[in-house]
Coordinates of C-alpha atoms and ligand atoms in Angstrom, one line a residue:
M1 CA 41.4 22.4 30.3
G2 CA 37.7 21.8 30.1
Q3 CA 35.9 19.3 27.7
A4 CA 34.6 22.0 25.2
S5 CA 38.1 23.5 24.8
R6 CA 39.9 20.1 24.4
L7 CA 37.2 19.1 21.7
A8 CA 37.7 22.4 19.9
E9 CA 41.4 21.9 20.2
A10 CA 41.4 18.3 18.8
C11 CA 39.1 19.5 15.9
Q12 CA 41.3 22.2 15.1
A13 CA 44.4 20.0 15.1
G14 CA 42.6 17.8 12.6
R15 CA 43.9 14.8 14.6
P16 CA 41.0 13.4 17.1
G17 CA 42.6 11.2 19.4
T18 CA 40.9 8.6 21.0
T19 CA 39.7 10.6 23.7
S20 CA 38.4 13.6 21.6
K21 CA 36.7 10.9 19.4
A22 CA 34.9 9.7 22.5
I23 CA 34.0 13.1 23.4
V24 CA 32.4 13.9 20.0
R25 CA 30.3 10.8 20.3
E26 CA 29.2 12.1 23.7
V27 CA 28.4 15.4 22.4
R28 CA 26.7 14.1 19.3
L29 CA 24.2 11.5 20.4
T30 CA 20.7 11.8 21.7
P31 CA 20.4 10.0 25.1
V32 CA 18.2 6.5 24.8
V33 CA 15.8 5.3 27.3
T34 CA 14.2 1.6 27.1
T35 CA 11.7 1.7 29.7
I36 CA 8.6 3.7 30.5
V37 CA 9.2 4.6 33.8
E38 CA 12.7 6.5 32.4
C39 CA 10.8 8.0 29.5
R40 CA 8.0 9.5 32.0
T41 CA 10.8 10.6 34.5
A42 CA 12.8 12.5 31.7
V43 CA 9.7 13.8 30.4
A44 CA 8.4 15.0 33.6
A45 CA 11.6 16.7 34.3
A46 CA 11.6 18.7 31.2
K47 CA 7.6 19.8 31.9
K48 CA 8.6 20.7 35.6
A49 CA 11.4 22.9 33.9
G50 CA 8.7 24.7 32.1
Q51 CA 9.3 22.9 28.6
T52 CA 6.4 21.9 26.4
V53 CA 6.9 18.5 24.8
G54 CA 6.7 17.5 21.0
F55 CA 7.0 13.8 20.0
V56 CA 7.7 12.2 16.7
P57 CA 6.7 8.5 16.7
T58 CA 8.8 6.4 14.3
M59 CA 10.2 2.8 14.1
G60 CA 13.6 3.9 13.8
A61 CA 16.0 3.3 10.7
L62 CA 15.6 7.2 10.6
H63 CA 16.4 9.1 7.2
E64 CA 15.9 12.9 6.3
G65 CA 12.4 12.7 6.5
H66 CA 12.1 11.8 10.1
A67 CA 14.6 14.5 10.8
A68 CA 12.3 17.1 9.2
L69 CA 9.7 15.9 11.4
V70 CA 12.0 16.6 14.6
R71 CA 13.2 19.8 13.2
S72 CA 9.6 20.7 12.5
A73 CA 8.6 19.5 16.1
K74 CA 11.8 21.4 18.0
A75 CA 10.7 24.7 16.2
K76 CA 7.4 24.4 18.1
T77 CA 8.3 22.8 21.3
G78 CA 11.2 23.2 23.8
Y79 CA 11.4 19.3 24.6
V80 CA 11.5 16.6 22.0
V81 CA 11.1 12.9 22.2
V82 CA 11.4 10.4 19.4
S83 CA 10.5 6.7 19.8
T84 CA 12.0 4.4 17.6
F85 CA 9.9 1.2 18.3
V86 CA 9.5 -1.5 15.6
N87 CA 5.7 -2.4 16.7
P88 CA 5.1 -6.1 16.1
T89 CA 1.3 -5.6 16.5
Q90 CA 1.3 -3.4 13.3
F91 CA 3.0 -6.0 10.9
G92 CA 1.4 -9.0 9.2
P93 CA 2.3 -12.3 9.5
N94 CA 4.1 -12.3 6.0
E95 CA 5.3 -8.9 6.1
D96 CA 8.9 -7.6 7.4
F97 CA 9.0 -7.3 11.0
H98 CA 12.0 -9.7 11.6
R99 CA 14.3 -7.9 8.8
Y100 CA 12.8 -4.2 9.4
P101 CA 16.4 -2.1 9.8
R102 CA 17.2 -1.6 13.3
T103 CA 20.1 1.4 13.4
L104 CA 19.8 2.8 16.8
E105 CA 23.3 4.2 16.7
S106 CA 23.0 6.1 13.6
D107 CA 19.3 7.1 14.8
R108 CA 21.0 8.9 17.7
S109 CA 23.1 11.2 15.6
L110 CA 20.4 11.8 13.2
C111 CA 18.1 13.0 16.2
A112 CA 20.9 14.9 17.7
A113 CA 21.6 16.5 14.8
A114 CA 18.0 17.3 14.3
G115 CA 17.6 18.8 17.8
A116 CA 15.8 15.9 19.7
D117 CA 16.4 15.8 23.3
L118 CA 15.5 12.0 24.1
I119 CA 14.8 8.9 22.3
F120 CA 12.3 6.1 23.6
A121 CA 13.6 2.6 22.2
P122 CA 11.4 0.2 24.2
T123 CA 11.7 -3.7 23.8
P124 CA 8.3 -5.4 22.5
A125 CA 8.2 -7.0 26.2
E126 CA 8.3 -3.4 27.8
M127 CA 5.4 -2.1 25.7
Y128 CA 3.3 -5.6 25.4
P129 CA 3.7 -7.2 28.8
E130 CA 2.0 -10.6 29.0
F131 CA -1.8 -10.7 28.8
S132 CA -1.8 -7.2 26.9
V133 CA -5.6 -7.2 25.5
A134 CA -6.9 -3.6 25.0
V135 CA -6.8 -2.4 21.6
V136 CA -7.7 0.7 19.6
D137 CA -9.9 0.4 16.4
V138 CA -10.8 3.4 14.3
P139 CA -13.5 2.0 11.9
K140 CA -14.3 3.5 8.4
F141 CA -11.0 4.9 8.1
D142 CA -9.0 1.4 8.4
E143 CA -11.3 -0.3 6.0
K144 CA -10.0 1.4 2.8
L145 CA -6.8 1.9 0.8
E146 CA -4.1 0.2 2.8
G147 CA -6.9 -1.5 5.0
P148 CA -7.8 -4.2 2.6
S149 CA -4.3 -5.2 1.7
R150 CA -2.9 -5.3 5.4
P151 CA -5.5 -6.6 7.9
G152 CA -4.8 -5.4 11.3
H153 CA -2.3 -3.0 10.3
F154 CA -4.2 0.2 11.8
R155 CA -5.1 -1.5 15.1
G156 CA -1.8 -2.1 15.6
V157 CA -0.9 1.7 14.8
C158 CA -3.4 3.1 16.7
T159 CA -3.0 1.1 19.8
V160 CA 0.8 1.6 20.0
V161 CA 0.3 5.3 19.2
L162 CA -2.4 5.8 22.0
K163 CA -0.1 3.9 24.4
L164 CA 3.1 6.4 23.4
F165 CA 0.9 9.4 23.7
N166 CA 0.0 8.1 27.4
I167 CA 3.8 7.7 28.0
V168 CA 5.0 10.6 26.6
I169 CA 2.0 13.1 27.2
P170 CA 3.2 15.1 24.4
D171 CA 1.7 18.8 23.9
L172 CA 2.2 18.4 19.8
A173 CA 2.7 15.1 18.1
V174 CA 4.2 15.4 14.4
F175 CA 3.4 12.7 11.6
G176 CA 4.2 12.7 7.9
Q177 CA 2.0 13.0 4.9
K178 CA 4.0 10.1 3.3
D179 CA 1.8 7.7 5.2
V180 CA -1.6 10.0 4.9
Q181 CA -4.2 7.3 5.7
Q182 CA -2.1 6.6 9.0
A183 CA -1.8 10.5 9.9
R184 CA -5.7 10.6 9.2
I185 CA -6.7 8.2 11.6
I186 CA -4.4 9.2 14.3
R187 CA -6.1 12.8 14.0
Q188 CA -9.5 10.8 14.1
M189 CA -8.7 8.9 17.3
V190 CA -7.3 11.8 18.7
R191 CA -10.7 13.8 18.3
D192 CA -12.9 10.9 19.1
L193 CA -11.0 9.9 22.2
N194 CA -10.3 13.4 23.3
V195 CA -6.8 12.6 23.4
P196 CA -5.1 16.1 24.8
V197 CA -2.4 16.3 22.0
T198 CA -2.2 18.4 18.6
V199 CA -1.7 16.5 15.7
Q200 CA 0.3 18.1 13.0
I201 CA 1.2 16.6 9.6
D202 CA 4.2 17.6 7.6
P203 CA 4.9 17.3 4.0
T204 CA 6.6 14.2 2.4
V205 CA 10.3 14.7 1.8
R206 CA 11.7 13.2 -1.3
E207 CA 14.9 12.4 -2.9
P208 CA 16.5 14.5 -5.5
D209 CA 14.8 12.2 -8.0
G210 CA 11.3 12.5 -6.3
L211 CA 11.3 8.8 -4.6
A212 CA 9.6 9.4 -1.0
M213 CA 12.2 8.8 1.6
S214 CA 11.4 5.7 3.5
S215 CA 13.3 3.4 5.6
R216 CA 12.1 0.3 3.2
N217 CA 13.8 1.9 0.1
R218 CA 17.0 0.6 1.5
Y219 CA 15.7 -3.0 0.3
L220 CA 15.3 -2.0 -3.4
S221 CA 17.9 -3.4 -5.8
P222 CA 19.7 -0.9 -8.0
E223 CA 17.3 -1.8 -10.8
Q224 CA 14.4 -1.3 -8.4
R225 CA 15.9 2.0 -6.9
T226 CA 16.3 3.1 -10.5
A227 CA 12.7 2.6 -11.2
A228 CA 11.1 3.5 -8.3
P229 CA 11.3 7.4 -8.9
A230 CA 8.7 6.7 -11.5
I231 CA 6.2 6.4 -8.6
Y232 CA 6.3 10.1 -7.9
R233 CA 6.6 11.0 -11.5
A234 CA 3.5 9.3 -12.3
L235 CA 1.4 11.0 -9.6
A236 CA 2.7 14.2 -10.5
A237 CA 1.5 13.8 -14.0
I238 CA -1.8 13.0 -12.6
R239 CA -2.0 16.1 -10.5
E240 CA -0.9 18.1 -13.4
R241 CA -3.6 16.7 -15.6
A242 CA -6.1 17.3 -12.7
L243 CA -4.9 20.9 -12.3
G244 CA -5.0 21.2 -16.2
G245 CA -9.0 20.6 -16.1
E246 CA -9.5 17.1 -16.5
I247 CA -12.1 16.5 -14.3
D248 CA -13.1 12.7 -14.7
V249 CA -11.6 11.0 -11.6
A250 CA -11.9 7.7 -13.2
R251 CA -10.0 8.4 -16.3
L252 CA -7.3 9.7 -14.1
E253 CA -7.4 6.8 -12.0
S254 CA -6.9 4.3 -14.9
A255 CA -4.3 6.6 -16.2
L256 CA -2.7 6.6 -13.1
A257 CA -3.0 2.7 -12.8
A258 CA -1.5 2.3 -16.3
D259 CA 1.4 4.5 -15.6
L260 CA 2.5 2.8 -12.5
A261 CA 1.8 -0.8 -14.1
A262 CA 4.2 0.3 -16.8
I263 CA 7.0 0.5 -14.4
P264 CA 9.5 -2.3 -14.8
G265 CA 9.2 -4.7 -12.1
A266 CA 6.2 -3.1 -10.4
R267 CA 3.2 -4.9 -9.2
L268 CA 0.2 -2.5 -8.8
D269 CA -1.7 -2.9 -5.3
Y270 CA -3.7 0.3 -5.6
A271 CA -4.2 3.6 -7.3
R272 CA -7.0 5.9 -6.0
I273 CA -8.0 9.3 -6.5
V274 CA -9.9 10.2 -2.9
D275 CA -11.4 12.9 -0.8
A276 CA -8.5 14.2 1.1
D277 CA -10.2 14.5 4.3
T278 CA -12.7 11.4 4.5
L279 CA -10.6 9.3 2.1
D280 CA -13.8 8.0 0.4
A281 CA -14.2 7.7 -3.4
L282 CA -14.1 11.1 -5.1
P283 CA -16.9 11.5 -7.6
R284 CA -15.8 14.9 -8.9
F285 CA -13.1 17.4 -8.4
D286 CA -15.2 19.7 -6.2
R287 CA -12.9 19.4 -2.7
P288 CA -9.5 18.7 -2.0
A289 CA -8.4 15.4 -3.2
L290 CA -5.4 13.0 -2.8
A291 CA -4.0 10.6 -5.4
V292 CA -2.9 7.8 -3.5
V293 CA -0.8 4.6 -4.3
A294 CA 0.7 1.3 -3.1
V295 CA 3.1 -0.4 -5.6
F296 CA 5.4 -3.5 -5.1
L297 CA 8.5 -3.8 -6.6
G298 CA 10.1 -7.0 -5.9
S299 CA 8.7 -7.8 -2.5
T300 CA 9.1 -4.2 -1.4
R301 CA 5.7 -2.3 -0.8
L302 CA 6.2 1.3 -1.4
I303 CA 3.4 4.0 -0.6
D304 CA 3.0 7.4 -2.0
N305 CA 0.6 10.3 -2.5
V306 CA 0.0 13.7 -3.5
L307 CA -2.5 16.3 -2.6
I308 CA -4.8 17.9 -5.7
P309 CA -4.7 20.9 -5.7
Ligands
AMP401 P1 8.1 5.1 10.0 O1 8.9 5.6 8.7 O2 6.6 4.2 9.7 O3 8.9 5.0 10.9 O4 7.3 6.8 10.1 C1 7.5 7.6 11.1 C2 7.2 8.9 10.7 O5 7.7 9.3 9.7 C3 5.5 8.6 10.4 O6 4.7 9.7 10.8 C4 5.8 8.9 8.8 O7 4.9 9.5 7.9 C5 6.9 9.9 8.8 N1 7.9 9.6 7.5 C6 8.2 8.7 7.0 N2 8.7 8.9 5.8 C7 8.5 10.3 5.6 C8 8.9 11.1 4.5 N3 9.6 10.8 3.3 N4 8.8 12.5 4.4 C9 8.2 12.8 6.1 N5 7.7 12.0 6.9 C10 8.0 10.7 6.7

């Protein structure tokens, strides 16, 4: 009896024994490579077989938001690589690098279900051998919104993403609107440095109550988790007011800030309405805009945004 029919029989019998369990795991998990050479070899084989390559860079601890990016990449390319690298250089000294969740086994099943073909999960030493000094800066875009609150963050992001692009050499890279400034900066980097990859930005995936999915949501206490959807409600309300004809950007910004500050246990970092393309301050609603916020609930920093219109 072949593996597939043994598996079918075990599933039908409803009593997966030790062997069939092992088979199920084998079938379900996306393969993981940890070295640059292995990653390049796997991608080269896929390209040689005529596949186009999609890429979803992440820090792991994957959720449905990441799965949507993987499905989206898989719909357009034949072979999809997901990196799950908790990149030390994009964390500030007082941020959560050490406690950031690392969940490789569940990441593997989520990736398999979403159609990923390979996970690249390097160690920091693999990505940053001794005496690595080159960095990528995208000035202007890294100075606003998240920039002042997270000095050095975007330098870390751009440097690691360019390195990952050079390792994977994808045709298409998919990012989430949830981290809109990051996506915008990567698009600028790709354009300015002539990186041969198409950057796609996909919509934010939310919990049923509106909270943007995030690996950091698991840090929230039950009370904070109950309060957190008010962030999206505040953004949605501002969007409605703008669509309803309110044209005073400053007034909308203050209303947004007040709504966010009123969330129990919340501390506002920033609430801005900006040009959706340049991320600069927006004098009036004469072009696509973004309402973008960062809020602390306890020590957990959550970001979210909505497009207007
Ligand atoms: P990270 O969660 O920092 O590992 O982000 C990896 C990629 O997933 C980035 O492009 C994020 O913008 C994207 N992402 C994270 N959360 C969501 C979400 N809720 N919806 C859509 N994309 C997301």
